[in-house]
XYZ file of C-alpha atoms in Angstrom:
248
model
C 0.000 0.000 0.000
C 1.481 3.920 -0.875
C 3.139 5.267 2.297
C 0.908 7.440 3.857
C 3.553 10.555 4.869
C 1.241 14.280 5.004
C 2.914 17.316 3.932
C 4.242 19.476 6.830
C 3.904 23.415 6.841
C 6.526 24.577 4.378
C 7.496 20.562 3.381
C 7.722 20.486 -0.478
C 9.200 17.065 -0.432
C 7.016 15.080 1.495
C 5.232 11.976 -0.121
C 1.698 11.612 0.240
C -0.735 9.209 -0.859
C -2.009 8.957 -4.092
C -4.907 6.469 -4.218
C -8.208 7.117 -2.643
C -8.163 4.395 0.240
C -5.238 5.981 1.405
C -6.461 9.415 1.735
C -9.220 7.936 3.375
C -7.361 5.715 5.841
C -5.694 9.027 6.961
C -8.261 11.088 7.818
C -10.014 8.837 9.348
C -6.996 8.407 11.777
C -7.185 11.739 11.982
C -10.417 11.860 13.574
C -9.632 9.174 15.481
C -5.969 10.330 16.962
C -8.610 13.705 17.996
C -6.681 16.070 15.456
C -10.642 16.597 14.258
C -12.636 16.301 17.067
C -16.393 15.975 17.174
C -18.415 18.538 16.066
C -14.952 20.469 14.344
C -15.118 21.277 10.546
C -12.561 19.727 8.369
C -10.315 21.620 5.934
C -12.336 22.288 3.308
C -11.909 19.858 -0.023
C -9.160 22.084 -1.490
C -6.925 22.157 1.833
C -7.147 18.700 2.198
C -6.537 17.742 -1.469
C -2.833 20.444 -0.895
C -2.121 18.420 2.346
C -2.501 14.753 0.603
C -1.563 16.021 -2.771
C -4.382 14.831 -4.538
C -7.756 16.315 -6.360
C -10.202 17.780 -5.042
C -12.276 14.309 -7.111
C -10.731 12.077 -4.604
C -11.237 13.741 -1.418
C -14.895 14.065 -2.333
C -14.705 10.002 -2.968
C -12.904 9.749 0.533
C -15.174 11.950 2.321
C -18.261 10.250 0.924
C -16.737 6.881 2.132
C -16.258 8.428 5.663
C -20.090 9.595 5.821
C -21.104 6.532 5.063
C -19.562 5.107 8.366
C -20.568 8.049 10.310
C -17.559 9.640 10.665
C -18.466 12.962 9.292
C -21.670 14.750 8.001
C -21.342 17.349 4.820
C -23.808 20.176 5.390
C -24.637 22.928 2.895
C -22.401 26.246 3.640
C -20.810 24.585 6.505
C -18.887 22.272 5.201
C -17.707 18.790 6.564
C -18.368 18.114 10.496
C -16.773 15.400 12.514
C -19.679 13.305 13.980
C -19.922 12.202 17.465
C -18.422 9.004 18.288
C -21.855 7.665 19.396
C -22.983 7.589 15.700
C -19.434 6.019 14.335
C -20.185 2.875 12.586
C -17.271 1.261 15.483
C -18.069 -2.653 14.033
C -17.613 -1.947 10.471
C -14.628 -3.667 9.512
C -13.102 -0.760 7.306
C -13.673 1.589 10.654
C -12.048 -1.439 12.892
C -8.983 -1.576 10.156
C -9.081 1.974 9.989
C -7.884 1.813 13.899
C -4.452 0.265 15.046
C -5.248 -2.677 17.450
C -3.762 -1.423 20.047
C -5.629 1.637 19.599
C -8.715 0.675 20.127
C -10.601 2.124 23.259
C -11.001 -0.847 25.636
C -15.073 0.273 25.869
C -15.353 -1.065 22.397
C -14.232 -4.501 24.079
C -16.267 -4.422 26.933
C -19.059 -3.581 24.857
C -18.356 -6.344 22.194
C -17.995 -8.812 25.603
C -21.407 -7.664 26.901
C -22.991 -8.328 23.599
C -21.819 -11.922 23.506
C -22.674 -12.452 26.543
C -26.403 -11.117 25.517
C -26.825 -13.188 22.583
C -24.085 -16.295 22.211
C -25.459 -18.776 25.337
C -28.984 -18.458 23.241
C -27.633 -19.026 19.807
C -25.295 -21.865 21.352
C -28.366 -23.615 22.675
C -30.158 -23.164 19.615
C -27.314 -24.470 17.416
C -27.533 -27.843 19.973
C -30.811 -28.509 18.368
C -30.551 -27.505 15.243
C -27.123 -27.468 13.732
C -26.807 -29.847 10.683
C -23.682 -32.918 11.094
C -21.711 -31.083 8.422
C -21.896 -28.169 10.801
C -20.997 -30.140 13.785
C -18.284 -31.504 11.904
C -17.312 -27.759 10.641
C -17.058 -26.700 14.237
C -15.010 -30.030 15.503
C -12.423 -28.971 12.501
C -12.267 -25.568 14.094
C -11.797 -26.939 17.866
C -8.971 -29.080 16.104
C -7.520 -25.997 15.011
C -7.341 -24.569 18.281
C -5.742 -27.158 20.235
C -2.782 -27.932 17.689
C -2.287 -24.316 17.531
C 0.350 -24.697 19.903
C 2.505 -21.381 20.228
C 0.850 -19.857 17.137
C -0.824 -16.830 18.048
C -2.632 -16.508 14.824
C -3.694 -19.931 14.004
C -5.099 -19.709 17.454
C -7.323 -16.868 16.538
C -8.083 -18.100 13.486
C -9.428 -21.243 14.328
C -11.182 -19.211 17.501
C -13.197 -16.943 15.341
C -14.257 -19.472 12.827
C -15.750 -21.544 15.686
C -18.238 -18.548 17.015
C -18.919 -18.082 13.171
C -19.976 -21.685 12.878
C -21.560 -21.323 16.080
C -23.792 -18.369 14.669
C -24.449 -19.914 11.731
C -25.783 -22.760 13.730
C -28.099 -21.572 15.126
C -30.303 -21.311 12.028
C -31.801 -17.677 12.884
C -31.145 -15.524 9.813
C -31.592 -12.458 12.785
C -28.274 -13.734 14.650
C -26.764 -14.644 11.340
C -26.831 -11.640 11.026
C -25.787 -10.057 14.547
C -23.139 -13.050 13.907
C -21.596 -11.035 11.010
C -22.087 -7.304 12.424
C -20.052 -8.554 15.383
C -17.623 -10.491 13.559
C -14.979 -7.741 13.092
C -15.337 -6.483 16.622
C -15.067 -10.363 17.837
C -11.733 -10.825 15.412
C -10.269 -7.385 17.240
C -11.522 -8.858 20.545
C -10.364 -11.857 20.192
C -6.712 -11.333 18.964
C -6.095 -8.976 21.960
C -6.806 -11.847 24.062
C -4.887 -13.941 22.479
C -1.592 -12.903 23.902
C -2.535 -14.622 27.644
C -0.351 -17.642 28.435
C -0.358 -21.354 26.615
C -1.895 -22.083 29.622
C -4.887 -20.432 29.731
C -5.459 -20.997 25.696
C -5.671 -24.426 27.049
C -8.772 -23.688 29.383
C -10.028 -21.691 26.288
C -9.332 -24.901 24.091
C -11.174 -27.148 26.660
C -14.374 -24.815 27.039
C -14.605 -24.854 23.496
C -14.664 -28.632 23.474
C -18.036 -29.142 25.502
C -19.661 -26.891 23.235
C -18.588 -28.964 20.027
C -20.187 -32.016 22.453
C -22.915 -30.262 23.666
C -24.096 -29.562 19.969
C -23.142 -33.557 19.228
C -25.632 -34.921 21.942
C -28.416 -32.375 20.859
C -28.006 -30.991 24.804
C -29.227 -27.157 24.447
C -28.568 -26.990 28.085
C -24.612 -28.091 28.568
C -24.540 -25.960 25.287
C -25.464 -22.726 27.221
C -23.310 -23.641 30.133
C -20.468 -24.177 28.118
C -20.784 -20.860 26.303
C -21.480 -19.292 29.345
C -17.875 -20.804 30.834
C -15.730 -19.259 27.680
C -17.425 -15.586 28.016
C -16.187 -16.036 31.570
C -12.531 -17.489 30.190
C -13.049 -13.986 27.727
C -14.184 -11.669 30.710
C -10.534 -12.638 32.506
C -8.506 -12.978 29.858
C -9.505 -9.656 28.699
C -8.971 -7.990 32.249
C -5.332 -9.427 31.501
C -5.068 -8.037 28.313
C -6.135 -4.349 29.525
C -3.326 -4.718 32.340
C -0.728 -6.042 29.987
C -1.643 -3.150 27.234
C -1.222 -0.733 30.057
C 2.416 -1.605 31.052
């Protein structure tokens, strides 16, 4: 991707992007780092197009993109206005890539915790009932995945967040289906910053995971609550341990 470097005050030779994500990707950071704060007025289109050396066509294209995820709001003789966080699409996975992990505010992942904990015992128990064998042998494959991870941090999360979206999926209720893929971005973030806790504890993770995948095989709605329940608990402390580690 073009190196995203913005011209300083009295810079000539500064590169700056030339392709429409980028410009996009960079204010958006922008707003996020709180150089634009909400309710402020951006530069209008011709500043911005000096300070990322591009035309005044593409900023247009980036700021559309950026209203269309809440970021900003164009008004007539105004100009462009930073929204307030509250209406920021925060699960859309451009606005989630848009943010550096370790940047995100830790009430986005208490919020994505509470959400699972809302919905994911329910859809668990419903998958027990109704998921199909191929499913159940989908979500096995996952587990698999999981506990021969070993060491690899990414594998791990891989395997972790195709479970919950075979899980979802599972359930046969196009409603979480689609809950399942609103939160699926937010759950990857999530999910990855908890992934850092020790071999150890993946190993409780791994073993929590497995009474689902048996739950679901004995058609037991209730163990498959229970055991859901027991991994958003594994989550909540693993996540407490994530905050404290990101804080050192």
């Amino acid at each position: 991707m073009t190196e995203i470097l913005k011209k300083a005050p009295g810079d000539t030779t500064t590169r700056r992007p030339r392709v429409m994500p980028d410009v996009t990707k960079a204010i958006a950071s922008d707003i996020f780092s709180g150089r634009y704060p909400a309710g402020s007025s951006l530069p209008t289109e011709n500043e911005l197009g000096v300070e990322y050396g591009v035309s005044r066509t593409v900023i247009r294209e980036a700021l559309k993109v950026l209203a269309a995820k809440g970021l900003v709001l164009s008004r007539p003789r105004i100009g462009t206005i930073v929204c307030n966080e509250d209406d920021w699409n925060i699960i859309d996975p451009q606005v989630l890539a848009w943010h550096a992990p370790h940047a995100l505010d830790d009430k986005l992942f208490d919020a994505i915790l509470e959400t699972r904990r809302a919905i994911e015992p329910l859809v668990a128990e419903l998958a027990a009932t109704r998921a199909t064998l191929q499913e159940i042998a989908d979500l096995e494959a996952a587990w698999r995945g999981m506990a021969g991870a070993g060491e690899d941090l990414a594998a791990f999360s891989r395997s972790d967040i195709a479970f919950h979206q075979i899980v979802y999926a599972a359930s046969h209720n196009p409603i979480f289906r689609q809950i399942g893929n609103l939160i699926d971005t937010g759950l990857k973030f999530s999910l990855e910053a908890t992934a850092v806790i020790s071999l150890d504890r993946r190993m409780e993770a791994v073993a929590a995971h497995r009474e689902v995948v048996e739950a679901l095989r004995m058609r037991d709605a209730e163990a498959a609550r229970g055991a859901a329940n027991k991994i958003l608990d594994l989550a909540a402390r693993d996540l407490v341990s994530a905050k404290k580690l990101k804080s050192n």
